[in-house]
Each structure stands twice: as structure tokens, then as C-alpha cells.
Coordinates of C-alpha atoms and ligand atoms in Angstrom, one line a residue:
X8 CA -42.6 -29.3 19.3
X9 CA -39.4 -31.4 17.8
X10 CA -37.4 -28.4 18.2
X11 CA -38.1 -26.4 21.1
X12 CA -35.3 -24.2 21.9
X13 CA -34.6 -23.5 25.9
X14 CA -36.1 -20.0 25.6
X15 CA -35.8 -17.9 22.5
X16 CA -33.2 -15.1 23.3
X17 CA -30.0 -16.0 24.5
X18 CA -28.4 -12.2 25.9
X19 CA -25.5 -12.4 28.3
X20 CA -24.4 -16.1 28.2
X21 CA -27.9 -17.6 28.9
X22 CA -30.8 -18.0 27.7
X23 CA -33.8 -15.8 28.3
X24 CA -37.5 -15.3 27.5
X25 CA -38.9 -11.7 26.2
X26 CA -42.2 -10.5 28.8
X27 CA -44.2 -8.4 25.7
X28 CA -42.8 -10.5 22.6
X29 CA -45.4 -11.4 20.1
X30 CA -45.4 -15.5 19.0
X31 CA -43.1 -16.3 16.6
X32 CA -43.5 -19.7 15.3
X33 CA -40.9 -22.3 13.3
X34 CA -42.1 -24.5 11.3
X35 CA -41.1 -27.7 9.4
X36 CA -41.3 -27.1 5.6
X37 CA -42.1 -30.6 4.4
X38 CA -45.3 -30.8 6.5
X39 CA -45.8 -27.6 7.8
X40 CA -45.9 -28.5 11.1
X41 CA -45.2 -26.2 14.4
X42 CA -41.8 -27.3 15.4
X43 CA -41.0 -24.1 18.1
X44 CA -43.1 -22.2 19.7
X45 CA -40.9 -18.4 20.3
X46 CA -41.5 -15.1 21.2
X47 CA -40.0 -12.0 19.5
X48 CA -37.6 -9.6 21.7
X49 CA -39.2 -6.4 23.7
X50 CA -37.8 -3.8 24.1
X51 CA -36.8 -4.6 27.6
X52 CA -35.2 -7.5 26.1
X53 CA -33.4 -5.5 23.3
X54 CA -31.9 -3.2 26.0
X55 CA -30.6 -6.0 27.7
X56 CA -29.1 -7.3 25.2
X57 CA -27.2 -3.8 24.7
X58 CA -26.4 -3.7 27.9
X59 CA -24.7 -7.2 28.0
X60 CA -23.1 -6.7 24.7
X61 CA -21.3 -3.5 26.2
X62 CA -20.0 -5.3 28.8
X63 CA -19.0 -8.2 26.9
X64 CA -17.2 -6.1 24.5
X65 CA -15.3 -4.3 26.9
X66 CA -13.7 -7.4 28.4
X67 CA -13.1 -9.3 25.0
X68 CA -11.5 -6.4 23.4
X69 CA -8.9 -6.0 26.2
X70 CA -8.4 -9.7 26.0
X71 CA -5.3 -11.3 24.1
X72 CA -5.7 -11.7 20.2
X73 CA -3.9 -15.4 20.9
X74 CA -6.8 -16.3 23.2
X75 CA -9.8 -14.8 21.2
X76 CA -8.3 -16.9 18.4
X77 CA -8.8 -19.9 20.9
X78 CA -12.3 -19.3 21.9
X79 CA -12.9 -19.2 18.0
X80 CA -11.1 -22.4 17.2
X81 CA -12.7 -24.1 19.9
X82 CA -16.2 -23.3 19.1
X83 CA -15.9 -24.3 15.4
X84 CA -14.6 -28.1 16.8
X85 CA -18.2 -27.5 18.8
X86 CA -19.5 -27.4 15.9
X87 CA -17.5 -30.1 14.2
X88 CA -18.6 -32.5 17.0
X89 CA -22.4 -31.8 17.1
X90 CA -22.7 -31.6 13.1
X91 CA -25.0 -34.4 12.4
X92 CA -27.4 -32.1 15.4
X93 CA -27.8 -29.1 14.0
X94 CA -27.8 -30.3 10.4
X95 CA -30.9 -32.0 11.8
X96 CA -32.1 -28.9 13.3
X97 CA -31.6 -26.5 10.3
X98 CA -33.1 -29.1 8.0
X99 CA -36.0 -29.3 10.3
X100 CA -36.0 -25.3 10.1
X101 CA -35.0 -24.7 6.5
X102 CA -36.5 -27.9 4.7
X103 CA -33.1 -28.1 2.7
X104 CA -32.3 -32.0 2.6
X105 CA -29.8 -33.5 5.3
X106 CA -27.7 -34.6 2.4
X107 CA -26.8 -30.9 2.1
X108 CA -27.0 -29.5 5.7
X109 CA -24.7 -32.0 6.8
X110 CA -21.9 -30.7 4.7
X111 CA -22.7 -27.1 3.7
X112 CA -24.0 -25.1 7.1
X113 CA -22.8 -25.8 10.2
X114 CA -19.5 -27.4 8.6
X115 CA -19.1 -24.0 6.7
X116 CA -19.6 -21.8 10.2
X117 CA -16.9 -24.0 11.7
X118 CA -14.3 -23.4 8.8
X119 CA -15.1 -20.0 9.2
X120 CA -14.8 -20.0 12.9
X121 CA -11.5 -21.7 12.5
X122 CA -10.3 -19.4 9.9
X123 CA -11.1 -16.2 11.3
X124 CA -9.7 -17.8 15.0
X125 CA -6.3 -18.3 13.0
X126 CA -6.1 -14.8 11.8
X127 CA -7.2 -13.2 15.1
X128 CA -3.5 -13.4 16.2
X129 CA -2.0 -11.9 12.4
X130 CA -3.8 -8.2 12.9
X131 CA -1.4 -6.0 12.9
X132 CA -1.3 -2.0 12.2
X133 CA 1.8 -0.6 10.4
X134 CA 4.9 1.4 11.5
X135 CA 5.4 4.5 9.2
X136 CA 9.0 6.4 9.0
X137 CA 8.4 10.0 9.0
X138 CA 12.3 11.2 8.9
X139 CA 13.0 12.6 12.4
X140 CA 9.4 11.4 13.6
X141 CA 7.2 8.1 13.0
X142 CA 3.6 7.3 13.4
X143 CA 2.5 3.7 13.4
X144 CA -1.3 2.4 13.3
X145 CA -3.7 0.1 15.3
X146 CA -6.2 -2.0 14.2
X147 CA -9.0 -1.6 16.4
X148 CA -12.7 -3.3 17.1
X149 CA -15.8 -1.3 16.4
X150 CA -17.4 -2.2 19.2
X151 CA -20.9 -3.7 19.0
X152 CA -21.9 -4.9 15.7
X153 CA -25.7 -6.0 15.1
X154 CA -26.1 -9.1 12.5
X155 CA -29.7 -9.8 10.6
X156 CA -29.8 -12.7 8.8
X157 CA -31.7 -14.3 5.6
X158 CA -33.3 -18.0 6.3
X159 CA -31.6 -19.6 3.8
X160 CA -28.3 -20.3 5.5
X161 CA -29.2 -19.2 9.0
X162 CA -26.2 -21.0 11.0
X163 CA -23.6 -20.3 8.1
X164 CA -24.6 -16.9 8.3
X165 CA -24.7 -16.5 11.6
X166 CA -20.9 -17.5 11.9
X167 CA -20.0 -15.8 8.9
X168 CA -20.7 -12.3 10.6
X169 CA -20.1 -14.0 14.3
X170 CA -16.3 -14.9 13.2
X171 CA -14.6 -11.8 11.8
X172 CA -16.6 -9.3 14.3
X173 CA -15.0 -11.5 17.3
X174 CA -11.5 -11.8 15.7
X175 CA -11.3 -8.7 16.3
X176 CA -12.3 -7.6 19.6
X177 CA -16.2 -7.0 18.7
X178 CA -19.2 -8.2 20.2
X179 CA -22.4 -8.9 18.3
X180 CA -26.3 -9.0 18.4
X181 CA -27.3 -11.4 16.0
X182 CA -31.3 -11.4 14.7
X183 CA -32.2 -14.5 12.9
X184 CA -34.8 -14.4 10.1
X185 CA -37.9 -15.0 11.9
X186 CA -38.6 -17.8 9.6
X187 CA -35.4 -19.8 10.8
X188 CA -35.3 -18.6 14.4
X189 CA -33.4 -21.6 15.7
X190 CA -30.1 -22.7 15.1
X191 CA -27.9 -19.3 16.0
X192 CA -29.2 -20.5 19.9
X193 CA -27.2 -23.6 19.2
X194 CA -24.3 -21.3 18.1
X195 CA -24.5 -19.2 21.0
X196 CA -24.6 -22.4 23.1
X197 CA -21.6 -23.6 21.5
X198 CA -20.0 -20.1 22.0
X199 CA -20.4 -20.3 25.4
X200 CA -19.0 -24.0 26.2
X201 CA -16.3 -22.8 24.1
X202 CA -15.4 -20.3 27.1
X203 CA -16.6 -16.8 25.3
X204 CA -16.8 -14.4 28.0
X205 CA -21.0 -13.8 28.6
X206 CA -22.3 -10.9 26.3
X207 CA -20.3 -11.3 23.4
X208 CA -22.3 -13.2 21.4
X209 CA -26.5 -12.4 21.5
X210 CA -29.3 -14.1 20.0
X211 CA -32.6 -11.8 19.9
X212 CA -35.3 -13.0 17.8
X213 CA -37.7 -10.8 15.8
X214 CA -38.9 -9.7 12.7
X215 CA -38.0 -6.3 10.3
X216 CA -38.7 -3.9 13.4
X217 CA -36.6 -5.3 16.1
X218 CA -33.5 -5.4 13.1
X219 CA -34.8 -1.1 12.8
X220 CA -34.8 -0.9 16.5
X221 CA -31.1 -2.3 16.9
X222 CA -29.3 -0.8 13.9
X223 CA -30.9 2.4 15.6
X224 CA -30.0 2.2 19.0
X225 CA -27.4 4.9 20.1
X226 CA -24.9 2.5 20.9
X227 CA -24.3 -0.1 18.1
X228 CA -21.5 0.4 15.5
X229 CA -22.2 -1.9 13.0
X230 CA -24.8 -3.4 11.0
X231 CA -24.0 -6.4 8.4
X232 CA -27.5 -7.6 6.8
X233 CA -27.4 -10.9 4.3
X234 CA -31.4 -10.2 3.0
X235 CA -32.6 -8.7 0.0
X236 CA -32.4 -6.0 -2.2
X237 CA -35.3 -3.7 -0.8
X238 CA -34.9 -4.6 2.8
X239 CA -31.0 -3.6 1.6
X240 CA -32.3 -0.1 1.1
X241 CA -34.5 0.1 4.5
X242 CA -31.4 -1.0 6.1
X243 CA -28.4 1.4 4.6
X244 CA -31.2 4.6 4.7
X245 CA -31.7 3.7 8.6
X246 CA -28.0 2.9 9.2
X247 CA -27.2 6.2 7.3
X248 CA -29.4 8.1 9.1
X249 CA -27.6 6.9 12.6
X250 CA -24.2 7.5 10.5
X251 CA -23.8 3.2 11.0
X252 CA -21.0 1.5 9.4
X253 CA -22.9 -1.3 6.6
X254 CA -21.8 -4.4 5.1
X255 CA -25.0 -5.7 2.9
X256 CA -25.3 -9.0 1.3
X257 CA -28.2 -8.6 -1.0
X258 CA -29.6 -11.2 -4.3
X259 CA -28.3 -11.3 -7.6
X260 CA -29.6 -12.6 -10.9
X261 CA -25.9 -13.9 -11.5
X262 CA -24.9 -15.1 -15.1
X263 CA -23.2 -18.7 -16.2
X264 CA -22.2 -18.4 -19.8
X265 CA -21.4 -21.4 -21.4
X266 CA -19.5 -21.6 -24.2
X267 CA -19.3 -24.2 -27.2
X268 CA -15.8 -25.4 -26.5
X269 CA -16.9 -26.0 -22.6
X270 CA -16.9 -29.9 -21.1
X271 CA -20.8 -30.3 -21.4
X272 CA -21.1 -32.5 -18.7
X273 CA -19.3 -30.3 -16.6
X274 CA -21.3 -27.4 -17.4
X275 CA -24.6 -29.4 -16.8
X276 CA -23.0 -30.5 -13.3
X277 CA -22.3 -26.8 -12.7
X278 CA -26.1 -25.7 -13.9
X279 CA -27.7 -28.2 -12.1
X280 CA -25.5 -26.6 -8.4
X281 CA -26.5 -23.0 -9.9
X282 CA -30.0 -23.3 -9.6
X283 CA -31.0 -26.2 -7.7
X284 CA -29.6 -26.7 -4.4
X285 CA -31.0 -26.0 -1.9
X286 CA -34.3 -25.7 -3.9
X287 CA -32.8 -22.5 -5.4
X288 CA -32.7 -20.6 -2.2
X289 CA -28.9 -19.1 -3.0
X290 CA -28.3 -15.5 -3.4
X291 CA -25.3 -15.9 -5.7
X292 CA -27.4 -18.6 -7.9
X293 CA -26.3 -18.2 -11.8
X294 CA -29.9 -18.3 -12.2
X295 CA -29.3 -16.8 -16.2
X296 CA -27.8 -19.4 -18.1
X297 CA -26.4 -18.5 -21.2
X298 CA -25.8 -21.6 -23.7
X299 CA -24.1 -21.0 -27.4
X300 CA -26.5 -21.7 -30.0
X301 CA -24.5 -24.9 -31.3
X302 CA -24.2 -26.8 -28.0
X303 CA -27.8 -25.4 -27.0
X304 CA -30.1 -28.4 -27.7
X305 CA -27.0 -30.9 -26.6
X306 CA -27.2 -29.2 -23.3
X307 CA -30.7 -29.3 -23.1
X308 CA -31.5 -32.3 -23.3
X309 CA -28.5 -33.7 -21.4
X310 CA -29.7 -31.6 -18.7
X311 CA -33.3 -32.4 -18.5
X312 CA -32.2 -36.4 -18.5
X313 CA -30.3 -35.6 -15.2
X314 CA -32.8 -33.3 -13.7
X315 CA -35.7 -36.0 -14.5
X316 CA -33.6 -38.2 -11.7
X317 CA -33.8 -35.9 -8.8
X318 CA -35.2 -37.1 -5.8
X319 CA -37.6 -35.1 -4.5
X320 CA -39.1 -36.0 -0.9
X321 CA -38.1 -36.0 2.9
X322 CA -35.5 -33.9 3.6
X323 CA -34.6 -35.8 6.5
X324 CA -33.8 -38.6 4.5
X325 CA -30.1 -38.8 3.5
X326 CA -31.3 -39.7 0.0
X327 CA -33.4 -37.0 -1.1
X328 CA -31.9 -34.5 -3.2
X329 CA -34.5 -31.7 -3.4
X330 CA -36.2 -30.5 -0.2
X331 CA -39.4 -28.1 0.2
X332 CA -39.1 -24.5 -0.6
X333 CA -39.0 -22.5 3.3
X334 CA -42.3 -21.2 3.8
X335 CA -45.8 -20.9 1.4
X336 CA -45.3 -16.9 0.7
X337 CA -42.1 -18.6 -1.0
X338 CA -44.1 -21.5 -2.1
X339 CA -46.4 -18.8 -4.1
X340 CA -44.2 -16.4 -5.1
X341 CA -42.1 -19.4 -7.1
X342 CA -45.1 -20.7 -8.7
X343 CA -46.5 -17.2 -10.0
X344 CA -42.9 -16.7 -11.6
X345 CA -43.5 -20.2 -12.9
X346 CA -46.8 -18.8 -14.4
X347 CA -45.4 -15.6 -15.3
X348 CA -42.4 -17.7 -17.3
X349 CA -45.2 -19.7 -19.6
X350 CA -47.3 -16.8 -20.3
X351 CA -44.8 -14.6 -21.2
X352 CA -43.5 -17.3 -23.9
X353 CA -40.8 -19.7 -22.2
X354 CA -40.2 -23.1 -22.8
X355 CA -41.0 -25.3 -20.5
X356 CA -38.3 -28.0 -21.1
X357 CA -38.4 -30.0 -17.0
X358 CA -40.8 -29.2 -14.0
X359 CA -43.0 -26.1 -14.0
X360 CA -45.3 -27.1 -11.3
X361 CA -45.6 -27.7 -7.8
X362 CA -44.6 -31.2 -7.2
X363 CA -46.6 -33.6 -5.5
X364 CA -44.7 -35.8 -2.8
X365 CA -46.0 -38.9 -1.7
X366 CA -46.3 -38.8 2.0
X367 CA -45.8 -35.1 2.5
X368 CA -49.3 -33.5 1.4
X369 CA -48.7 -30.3 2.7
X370 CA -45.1 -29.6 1.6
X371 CA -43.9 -26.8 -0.2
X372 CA -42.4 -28.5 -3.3
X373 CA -41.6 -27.4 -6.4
X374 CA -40.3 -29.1 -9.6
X375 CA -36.9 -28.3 -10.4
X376 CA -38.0 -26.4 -13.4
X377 CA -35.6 -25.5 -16.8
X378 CA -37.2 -22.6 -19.2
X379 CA -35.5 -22.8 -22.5
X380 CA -35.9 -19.9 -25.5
X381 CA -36.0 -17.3 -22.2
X382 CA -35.1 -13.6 -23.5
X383 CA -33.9 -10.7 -22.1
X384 CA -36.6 -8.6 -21.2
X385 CA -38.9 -11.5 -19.6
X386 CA -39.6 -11.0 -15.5
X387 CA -38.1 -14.5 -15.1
X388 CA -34.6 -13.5 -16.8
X389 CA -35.1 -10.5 -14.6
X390 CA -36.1 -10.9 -10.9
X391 CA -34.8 -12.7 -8.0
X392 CA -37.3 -15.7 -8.0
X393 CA -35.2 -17.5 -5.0
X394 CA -36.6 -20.8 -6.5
X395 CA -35.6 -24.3 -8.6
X396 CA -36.3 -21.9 -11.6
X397 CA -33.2 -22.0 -14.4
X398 CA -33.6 -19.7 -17.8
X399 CA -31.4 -20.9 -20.4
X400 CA -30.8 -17.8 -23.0
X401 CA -28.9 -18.8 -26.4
X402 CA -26.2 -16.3 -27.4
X403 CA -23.7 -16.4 -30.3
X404 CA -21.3 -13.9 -30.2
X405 CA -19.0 -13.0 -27.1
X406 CA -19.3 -9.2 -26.6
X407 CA -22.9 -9.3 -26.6
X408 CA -22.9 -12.2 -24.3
X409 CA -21.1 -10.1 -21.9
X410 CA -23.5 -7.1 -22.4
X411 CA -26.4 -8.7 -21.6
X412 CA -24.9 -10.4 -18.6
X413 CA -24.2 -7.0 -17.5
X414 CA -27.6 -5.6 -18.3
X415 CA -28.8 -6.2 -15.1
X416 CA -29.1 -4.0 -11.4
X417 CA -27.3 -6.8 -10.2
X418 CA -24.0 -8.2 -9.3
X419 CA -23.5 -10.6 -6.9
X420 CA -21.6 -13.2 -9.0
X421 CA -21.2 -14.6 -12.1
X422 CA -19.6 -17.9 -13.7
X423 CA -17.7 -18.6 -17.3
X424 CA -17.5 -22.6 -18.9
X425 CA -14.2 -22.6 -21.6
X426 CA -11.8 -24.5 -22.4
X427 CA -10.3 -21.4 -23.6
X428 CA -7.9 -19.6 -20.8
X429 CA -7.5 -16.4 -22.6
X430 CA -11.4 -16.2 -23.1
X431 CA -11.7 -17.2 -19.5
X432 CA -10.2 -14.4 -17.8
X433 CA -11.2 -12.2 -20.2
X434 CA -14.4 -12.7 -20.2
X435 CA -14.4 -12.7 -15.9
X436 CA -12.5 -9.3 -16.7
X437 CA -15.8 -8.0 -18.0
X438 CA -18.2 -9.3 -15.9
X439 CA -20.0 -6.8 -13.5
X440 CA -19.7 -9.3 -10.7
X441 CA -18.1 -9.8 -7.0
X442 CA -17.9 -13.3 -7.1
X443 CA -16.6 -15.4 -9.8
X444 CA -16.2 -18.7 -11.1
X445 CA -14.6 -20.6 -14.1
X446 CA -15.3 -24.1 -14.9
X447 CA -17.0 -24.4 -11.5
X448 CA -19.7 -22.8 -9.6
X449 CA -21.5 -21.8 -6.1
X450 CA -18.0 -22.9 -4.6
X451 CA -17.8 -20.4 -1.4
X452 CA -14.6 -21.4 0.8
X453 CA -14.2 -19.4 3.4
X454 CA -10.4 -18.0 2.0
X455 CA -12.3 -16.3 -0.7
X456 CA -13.7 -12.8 -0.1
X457 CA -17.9 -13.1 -1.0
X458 CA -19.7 -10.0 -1.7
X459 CA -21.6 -8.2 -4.3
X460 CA -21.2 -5.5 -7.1
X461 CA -23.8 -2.4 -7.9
X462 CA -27.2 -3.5 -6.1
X463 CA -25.4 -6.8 -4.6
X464 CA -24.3 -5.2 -1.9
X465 CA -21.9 -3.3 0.1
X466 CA -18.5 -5.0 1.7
X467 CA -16.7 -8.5 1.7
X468 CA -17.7 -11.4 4.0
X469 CA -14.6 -13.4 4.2
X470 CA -11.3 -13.6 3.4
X471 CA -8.6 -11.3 4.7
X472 CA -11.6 -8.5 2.9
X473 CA -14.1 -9.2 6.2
X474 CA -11.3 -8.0 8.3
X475 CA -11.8 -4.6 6.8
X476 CA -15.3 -4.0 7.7
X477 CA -15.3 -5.1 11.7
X478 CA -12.4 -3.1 12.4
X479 CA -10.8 0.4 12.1
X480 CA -7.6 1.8 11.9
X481 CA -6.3 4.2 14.9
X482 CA -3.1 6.3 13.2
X483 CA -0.8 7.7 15.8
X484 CA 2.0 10.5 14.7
X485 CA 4.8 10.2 17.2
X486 CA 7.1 13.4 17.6
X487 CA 10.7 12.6 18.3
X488 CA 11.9 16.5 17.9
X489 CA 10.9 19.5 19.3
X490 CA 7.1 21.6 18.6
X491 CA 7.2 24.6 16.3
X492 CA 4.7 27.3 16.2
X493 CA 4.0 30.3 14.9
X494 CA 4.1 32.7 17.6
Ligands
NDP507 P1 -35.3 -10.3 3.7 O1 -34.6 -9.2 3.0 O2 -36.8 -10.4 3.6 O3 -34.9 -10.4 5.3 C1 -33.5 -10.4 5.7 C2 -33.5 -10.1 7.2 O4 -33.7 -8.7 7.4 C3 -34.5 -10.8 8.0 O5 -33.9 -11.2 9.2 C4 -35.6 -9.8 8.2 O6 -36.4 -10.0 9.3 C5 -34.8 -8.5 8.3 N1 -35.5 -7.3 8.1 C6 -36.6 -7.1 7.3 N2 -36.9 -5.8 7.2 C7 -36.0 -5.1 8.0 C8 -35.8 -3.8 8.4 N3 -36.6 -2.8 7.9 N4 -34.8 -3.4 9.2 C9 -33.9 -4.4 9.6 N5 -34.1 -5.7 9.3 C10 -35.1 -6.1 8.5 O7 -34.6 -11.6 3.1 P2 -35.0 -13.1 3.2 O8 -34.9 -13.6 4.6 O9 -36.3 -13.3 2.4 O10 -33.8 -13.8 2.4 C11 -33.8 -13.9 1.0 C12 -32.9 -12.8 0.4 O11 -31.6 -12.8 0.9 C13 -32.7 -13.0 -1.1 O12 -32.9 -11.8 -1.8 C14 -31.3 -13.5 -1.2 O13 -30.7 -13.2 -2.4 C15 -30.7 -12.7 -0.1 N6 -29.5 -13.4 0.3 C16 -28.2 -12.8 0.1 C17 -27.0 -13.5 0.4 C18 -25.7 -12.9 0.2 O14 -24.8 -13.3 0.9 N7 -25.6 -11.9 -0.7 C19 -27.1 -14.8 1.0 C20 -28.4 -15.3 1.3 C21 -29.5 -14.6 0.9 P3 -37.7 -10.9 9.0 O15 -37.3 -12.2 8.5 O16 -38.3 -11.0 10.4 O17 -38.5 -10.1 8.1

């Protein structure tokens, strides 16, 4: 047990232990060991976490935008200070190498903590001149907000729906994925040194049912779900039902188009962070990579030369590059797509098999794996694999590039390689896609709104957007004259 947590809920500023919870076990992805031991939230426990959070919100709210700012601010130096201990922790959870936990999870919570802790004190409603009369508006919390994470970022996520819903005024219920069940108790630890008042901040852990039994209960506000497409529906069909306010975060199948006049090496490095960090396990991955027929062999075989020197092994070792995959149902569902790929006609140009790691027998490695000559209609060109899996399609001409990077259910992001500035932007101009990038990719800061079009998702995490979808506006007509009426 190298990561047993205190107890596995942490409700009301401490940490508590469910009395009917069913085992919910963490594991360590490189050797599938047990690492925690849990148990999943009753609904005893689930009430008490309502309960808290009502409190907790009540006080918060009523407490100075200046100060929740602080509490905010403080808990992402927390974080700052105990980074190379939970990047441990959520490499031991996630099986994504150190090299990449150390600067991409807990690092990003903290600059989202910060940044949402500076904006706290900047919301502001508006004063509106009516002639004789005015009205002016408020900016107010929603109250209690319920977040359900994915497993592939689970402290990142955690703070990117923790911060904004606190900046202003709300409290949250946060339900890891039951697959990475551990690191949010390390946020809600650092919350509470941080001097959050008890209650404002909740851990429960669970699977798909306790998320239902939260986003239905009478008293929450708010659900915001990162997760995928079909657990998107469930989700917005339950919150409509209860008349919930959503913000979804749901998979893509994102395009990166390259074109002939783009920096190859560049557009290789870009590839490469599309589709193989953390194994592949990144919703906005330009998993559809589009190459112009001239540079297409060029790029190939530039590309396979670099992915040939990825090290593959022990995530906890600061060298490795390319960690397990999180669980075996992922495991399996990567390699049938890898299956799927060859049989329906793809070239296998790097990887297309589980990899074997010396050491770590029972690992859930895969190959970083390039298909070349991929076309349209194939499954893998498709569907969300969530996997080291990159399709290289050829293309020639730009409208039709565009088209068929459109031709999808999906629109999360997408990503353009020119050296052409007029092509650039208008090319991004035509792109079915929340998130964008030219000449780079995967790049999140936190300034940026992140969020999906058509099947993507719903609302912005982020930016000055996120502010949007934790609070609401209060308008107030204020008469300076006399009332009329009728009779
Ligand atoms: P899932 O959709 O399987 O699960 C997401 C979360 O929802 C989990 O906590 C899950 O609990 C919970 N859940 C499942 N069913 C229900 C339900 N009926 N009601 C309420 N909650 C429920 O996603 P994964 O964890 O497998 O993550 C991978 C997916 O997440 C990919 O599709 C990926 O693209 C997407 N994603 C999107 C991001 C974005 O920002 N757009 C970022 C990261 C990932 P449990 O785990 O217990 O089943």
C-alpha cells in the first residue's frame, strides 16, 4: 500500500471513511500492483457531504472576494511546495512518467489556482443608466457545484473546476475517476492548510452512480464533467432532467494539418506532443494528422527516426519518456484499435503492438504507434482510441483539407503548421474546433479559455470564459421617480 490515503472521503475539512462503500482499489499501472485500498461513498456519506458543502458555501460566499482570492493563492504555493509529492503520487496513480507529472499536473492546478485567486477580487456586475432610473447587476455564486473527473489529469482537473467555482463564492463536491481516486485528497488537504473554511471543498469517491446520485440531489447547482462523449449524454439528460446548470468536457478526434511550406521539424515536434504524451491519454490530442502529399514521406520518415528513440519504461524514472497506459480495459481497447487499424488496411510505419518492458512484466505498454495511408472512413481515423495511436492522412488541396477535418462529431480542438499567416488564420477560421493552435500544439495555459465545439462539449474551463459558468448575474432596476399604474 505505497499510497494509502488517510481515509478516502474528505467532507467538511477532514477526512472520513464511508460505513456501506464497496472497495475501490488504485492501482500502479506499470506493475499493476494495489497501491490504495478505498471505499466508495454511501449514501450517508453523500448527504454529508451536502450537508457540509451547504454550510461551507454559506460562509464563503459572504466572505470578502480579496480574501477568497487569498485562500486560492495560497493553496496553489501548497502546491508549488509539495510538487515533486504529488507528481509522485499521480504518476504512481496515472502511470504517466514523472518527467511529465512534475511539470504538467499539479504545476498546472497551481497556476490555475493562482489565476482564478487573482481574478476573484476583478468580478464586478455593471451599472446601467436608465434616464430618470438605473439598474445595476451582481455577479453572484451558484451555490454548490458537483465536479466528476476523467483519470487522465485527475489533480489538474480537480483544480481546474475547484478554482473558478471558489473564485466566486461556490462550494464544490468533487468525484474522482475511480481509477485515479487519489490525488484531489491531497488537494483538499492543501485547501485546508491553506485556511479554506471546512465544507467548501469535498472529496467523495465513487464510480458512475454516486456522480447520478449527486448531480441529482435536490440541492446542487452545478455539474461540470471532463469524461467522455457517452457518459456526456448520461450526464446532460440527468442534469436536464433536475434543470442543472452543465459545463462538459468531452473527447475529440482533433485535426493537425500540415502543410508543405511548414518547418518539418517543428511539425514532427508538434506530432510527436499530439499523440504521444502521456501515452495518448489527452482529450484535445490532434490524433488526425493531415500531411501534404509532397512533404508526406519526408515527414514520415523523419518522424518514425524520433519515435524509434522513445524511452519506454518506469515511469518513476525521470528518464522515461513513455509510461503505461492507466488500466488493462485501456490496455485492450488500444490494442483492438491497433488490430482494427492493420485489418482495415493502414500502414504500420512505428509500434503497433504492446511493448514489452524489461523489468515491468505486467505493465500496460504500448508502442507509440504511427499508421500511414489512413483514410477517412477507417474506425481508427474515426473514434476516440485515447492511446499512442497517430493516423497520418495525405491531402492536397486546402478546401478539402478543411472538409474532411470537419467531417467529424467532434470538436474539441484542432492545430494548423504554415509558414503562411494568411493561410493560417484562415484556415483556423474554418476549423470546427474550440481550441486552436498554429505552429504549436497541446499548449493549455490557464489564460486561454479550453472547451469543445458540437459533441466536445458544453462551456469554457478557463480564462475569463470559466467565470461565466460558476456564476450568475442578479439585475436590479432601481426607481428614482414615482410608480405609475393603470388604475
Ligand atoms: P468516463 O466518461 O468514463 O468517466 C468520466 C467520469 O464520469 C468518471 O469520474 C466516471 O466515474 C463518471 N461517470 C461515469 N458514468 C457516470 C454517470 N452516469 N453519471 C455521472 N458520472 C458518471 O471518462 P474516462 O474517465 O474514461 O476519461 C476519458 C475520457 O475523458 C475521454 O473520452 C477523454 O477525451 C475525456 N476527457 C476530456 C477532457 C476535456 O477537457 N475535454 C480532458 C480529459 C479527458 P467512473 O470513473 O467511476 O466510471
Amino acid at each position: 500500500m505505497r499510497a494509502q490515503p488517510t481515509a478516502s472521503h474528505h467532507v467538511g475539512g477532514r477526512y472520513l471513511e464511508s460505513a456501506n462503500g464497496n472497495e475501490l482499489l488504485s492501482t500502479f499501472p506499470a506493475t499493476g500492483e494495489v497501491i490504495a485500498r478505498l471505499t466508495t461513498a454511501d449514501d450517508a456519506l453523500i448527504d454529508e457531504a451536502i450537508k457540509a458543502a451547504k454550510a461551507g458555501q454559506k460562509l464563503w460566499a459572504a466572505t470578502p472576494a480579496a480574501e477568497r482570492g487569498r485562500v486560492l493563492r495560497r493553496t496553489a504555493e501548497i502546491l508549488r511546495s509539495k510538487n515533486h509529492e504529488l507528481s509522485v503520487l499521480e504518476t504512481l496513480d496515472t502511470g504517466k512518467p514523472l518527467q511529465e507529472t512534475l511539470i504538467a499536473d499539479a504545476a498546472s492546478g497551481a497556476d490555475c489556482l493562482e489565476y482564478f485567486g487573482g481574478l476573484a477580487q476583478t468580478l464586478t456586475g455593471e451599472h446601467i443608466d436608465l434616464g430618470a432610473s438605473f439598474a445595476y447587476t451582481k455577479r453572484e455564486p451558484l451555490g454548490i457545484c458537483v465536479g466528476i473527473g476523467a483519470w487522465n489529469y485527475p489533480i489538474q482537473i480537480a483544480c481546474w473546476k475547484a478554482a473558478p467555482a471558489l473564485a466566486c463564492g461556490n462550494a464544490m463536491i468533487f468525484k474522482p475517476s475511480e481509477v485515479t481516486p487519489l490525488s484531489a485528497l491531497k488537494l483538499a488537504e492543501a485547501f485546508k492548510e491553506a485556511g479554506l473554511p471546512d465544507g467548501v471543498f469535498n472529496v467523495v469517491q465513487g464510480f458512475g452512480d454516486v456522480g447520478a446520485k449527486l448531480i441529482s440531489h435536490p440541492t446542487v447547482a452545478k455539474v461540470s464533467l471532463t469524461g467522455s462523449v457517452p457518459t456526456g449524454s448520461k450526464v446532460a439528460a440527468l442534469s436536464g432532467e433536475h434543470l442543472k446548470k452543465i459545463t462538459l468536457e468531452l473527447g475529440g478526434k482533433s485535426p493537425l494539418i500540415i502543410f508543405d511550406d511548414a518547418d518539418i521539424e517543428n511539425a514532427v515536434s508538434a506530432s510527436i506532443n499530439a499523440n504521444f504524451y502521456s501515452s495518448g491519454q489527452i482529450c484535445s490530442n490532434g490524433t488526425r494528422v493531415f500531411v501534404h502529399t509532397s512533404i508526406k514521406e519526408k515527414f514520415l520518415s523523419r518522424l518514425a527516426e524520433r519515435t524509434r528513440t522513445a524511452i519506454l519504461g518506469d515511469p518513476l524514472d525521470e528518464a522515461t519518456n513513455i509510461g503505461p497506459l492507466v488500466s488493462k480495459p485501456q490496455l485492450d481497447k488500444v490494442l483492438s484499435y491497433l488490430d482494427i487499424g492493420q485489418k482495415e488496411g493502414a500502414r504500420v510505419v512505428v509500434g503497433g503492438s504492446a511493448a514489452s518492458v524489461t523489468d515491468y512484466p505486467n505493465g500496460y505498454f504500448v508502442e507509440p504507434t504511427v499508421f500511414a495511408d489512413v483514410t477517412d472512413g477507417m474506425r481508427i481515423a474515426s473514434e476516440e482510441i485515447f492511446g499512442p495511436v497517430m493516423c497520418v492522412l495525405d491531402f492536397d488541396d486546402e478546401a478539402d483539407v478543411i472538409a474532411r477535418a470537419n467531417n467529424t462529431e467532434f470538436g474539441l480542438a484542432a492545430g494548423v503548421f504554415t509558414k503562411d499567416i494568411q493561410r493560417a488564420h484562415r484556415v483556423i477560421d474554418q476549423l470546427q474546433a474550440g481550441t486552436c493552435w498554429i505552429n504549436t500544439y497541446n499548449l493549455t495555459p490557464i489564460e486561454m479559455p479550453f472547451g469543445g465545439y458540437k459533441k466536445s462539449g458544453i462551456g469554457r474551463e478557463n480564462g475569463h470564459a470559466a467565470i461565466e459558468h460558476y456564476s450568475q448575474i442578479k439585475s436590479i432596476y432601481v426607481e428614482m421617480a414615482g410608480v405609475e399604474a393603470p388604475f
